[in-house]
Amino acid sequence: MVKGKFITFEGCEGSGKSTQIRLLSQYLDSKNIPYITTREPGGSAISEQIRKIILDGGNMEMCDECEALLYAASRIQHIRDTVLPALNEGKLVICDRFIDSSLAYQGEARGLGTEYIASVNERALKICPPDLTVFLDIPPDRAFGRKHGADENDRMEKQGLEFHMRVYAGYKRLSGITPRICAVECGGTKFETAENIVALLKEKGIID
Ligand SMILES: Nc1ncnc2c1ncn2[C@@H]1O[C@H](COP(=O)(O)OP(=O)(O)OP(=O)(O)O)[C@@H](O)[C@H]1O
Ligand SMILES: [Mg+2]
């Protein structure tokens, strides 16, 4: 059985992950390439319930370790329920956020350290390492402008710009030391970025 490829999209809030996944889906449809799209946290029934707890704007007293472990818990269930079955069917799996979000947000921006985050996600990464990670490289101040500000009900988006700058710095550092993570310049139009992403997927042998 040919196993499918696993690609993940990363970047700050409003960097264009959802937009680019939608445009890539249209491209894959036009080429009849079988794929699924999914997202973190969530992407399966139990993981979506965990997502609600993590992002609930009423849970401001959640400690950083609890947050990190909930993301890890959501991730492993999502892998078992959604990602692995699709990969085993030979599909391309496109995931909106994955382990690098935990490394950048909880490891770097929250200050828990990337070693701790890597350790609680060790099995996830062992079972399901991404073949390629697309990092949409745009700083949060520019990305936020596109989104017209943060969602007041989202606990992560309620963090200030300084927090999101630390997330961005974390992503930059990770993409510099992790060959699987490819930074895509996305200062142009969303269609230009989409073309860059298709070219990258071809270059890396993810699609023909
Ligand atoms: N290249 C672009 N130029 C201008 N606007 C863009 C571009 N790409 C995306 N946008 C706009 O920026 C906003 C944020 O994009 P999107 O929702 O895809 O980001 P996201 O990374 O999925 O955000 P979130 O982390 O909140 O899910 C949207 O309004 C989208 O239409
Ligand atoms: Mg999105």
Coordinates of N, CA, C and O in Angstrom, one line a residue, residues 40 67-76 79 98-103 106-107 113-129:
E40 N -6.0 21.6 13.7 CA -5.7 21.5 15.1 C -5.9 22.8 15.8 O -5.7 23.8 15.2
E67 N -2.4 23.9 29.3 CA -2.6 24.2 27.9 C -1.8 23.3 27.0 O -2.3 22.7 26.0
A68 N -0.5 23.2 27.3 CA 0.4 22.4 26.5 C 0.0 20.9 26.4 O 0.0 20.3 25.4
L69 N -0.5 20.4 27.6 CA -0.9 19.0 27.6 C -2.2 18.8 26.9 O -2.4 17.7 26.3
L70 N -3.1 19.7 27.0 CA -4.4 19.6 26.2 C -4.1 19.6 24.7 O -4.8 18.8 24.0
Y71 N -3.2 20.5 24.3 CA -2.9 20.4 22.8 C -2.3 19.1 22.4 O -2.7 18.5 21.4
A72 N -1.4 18.6 23.3 CA -0.8 17.3 23.0 C -1.9 16.2 23.0 O -1.9 15.3 22.1
A73 N -2.8 16.2 23.9 CA -3.9 15.2 24.0 C -4.8 15.3 22.8 O -5.1 14.3 22.2
S74 N -5.1 16.5 22.4 CA -6.0 16.7 21.2 C -5.3 16.1 20.0 O -5.9 15.5 19.1
R75 N -4.0 16.4 19.9 CA -3.2 16.0 18.8 C -3.1 14.5 18.6 O -3.3 14.0 17.5
I76 N -2.9 13.7 19.7 CA -2.7 12.3 19.5 C -4.0 11.6 19.1 O -4.0 10.7 18.3
I79 N -4.6 12.4 15.4 CA -3.8 11.5 14.6 C -4.4 10.1 14.4 O -4.5 9.6 13.3
F98 N 0.0 22.1 13.5 CA 0.4 20.8 14.1 C 1.5 21.1 15.2 O 1.4 22.1 15.8
I99 N 2.4 20.2 15.3 CA 3.3 20.2 16.5 C 4.1 21.6 16.6 O 4.4 22.0 17.7
D100 N 4.4 22.2 15.4 CA 5.2 23.4 15.5 C 4.4 24.6 16.1 O 5.1 25.5 16.7
S101 N 3.1 24.5 16.1 CA 2.3 25.5 16.8 C 2.6 25.4 18.3 O 2.8 26.3 19.0
S102 N 2.6 24.1 18.8 CA 2.9 23.9 20.2 C 4.3 24.4 20.6 O 4.5 25.0 21.6
L103 N 5.3 24.1 19.7 CA 6.7 24.5 19.9 C 6.8 26.0 20.0 O 7.4 26.6 20.9
Q106 N 3.6 27.4 23.0 CA 3.8 27.0 24.4 C 5.3 26.9 24.7 O 5.7 27.3 25.8
G107 N 6.1 26.4 23.7 CA 7.5 26.3 24.0 C 8.2 27.6 24.0 O 8.9 27.9 25.0
G113 N 9.6 26.1 27.0 CA 10.8 25.5 26.5 C 10.4 24.4 25.4 O 9.5 23.6 25.6
T114 N 11.2 24.4 24.3 CA 10.8 23.5 23.3 C 11.1 22.0 23.6 O 10.5 21.1 23.1
E115 N 12.1 21.8 24.5 CA 12.4 20.4 24.9 C 11.2 19.8 25.6 O 10.9 18.6 25.4
Y116 N 10.6 20.5 26.5 CA 9.4 20.0 27.3 C 8.3 19.7 26.3 O 7.7 18.6 26.3
I117 N 8.1 20.6 25.4 CA 7.0 20.5 24.4 C 7.3 19.3 23.5 O 6.4 18.4 23.2
A118 N 8.5 19.2 23.1 CA 8.9 18.0 22.2 C 8.7 16.7 23.0 O 8.2 15.7 22.4
S119 N 9.0 16.7 24.3 CA 8.9 15.5 25.0 C 7.4 15.0 25.2 O 7.2 13.8 25.0
V120 N 6.5 16.0 25.4 CA 5.1 15.5 25.5 C 4.5 15.2 24.2 O 3.4 14.6 24.1
N121 N 5.1 15.6 23.1 CA 4.6 15.3 21.8 C 5.5 14.2 21.1 O 5.3 14.0 19.8
E122 N 6.3 13.5 21.8 CA 7.2 12.6 21.2 C 6.6 11.5 20.4 O 7.0 11.2 19.3
R123 N 5.5 10.9 21.0 CA 4.8 9.8 20.2 C 4.1 10.4 19.0 O 4.1 9.7 18.0
A124 N 3.5 11.5 19.1 CA 2.8 12.1 18.0 C 3.8 12.3 16.8 O 3.5 11.9 15.7
L125 N 4.9 12.8 17.1 CA 5.9 13.1 16.0 C 6.5 11.7 15.5 O 6.9 11.6 14.3
K126 N 6.6 10.7 16.4 CA 7.2 9.4 16.0 C 6.2 8.7 15.1 O 6.5 8.2 14.0
I127 N 4.9 8.7 15.5 CA 3.9 8.0 14.7 C 3.6 8.7 13.4 O 3.3 8.1 12.4
C128 N 3.6 10.1 13.4 CA 3.1 10.9 12.3 C 3.9 12.1 12.0 O 3.5 13.2 12.1
P129 N 5.2 11.9 11.6 CA 6.0 13.1 11.3 C 5.5 13.7 10.0 O 5.3 13.0 9.0

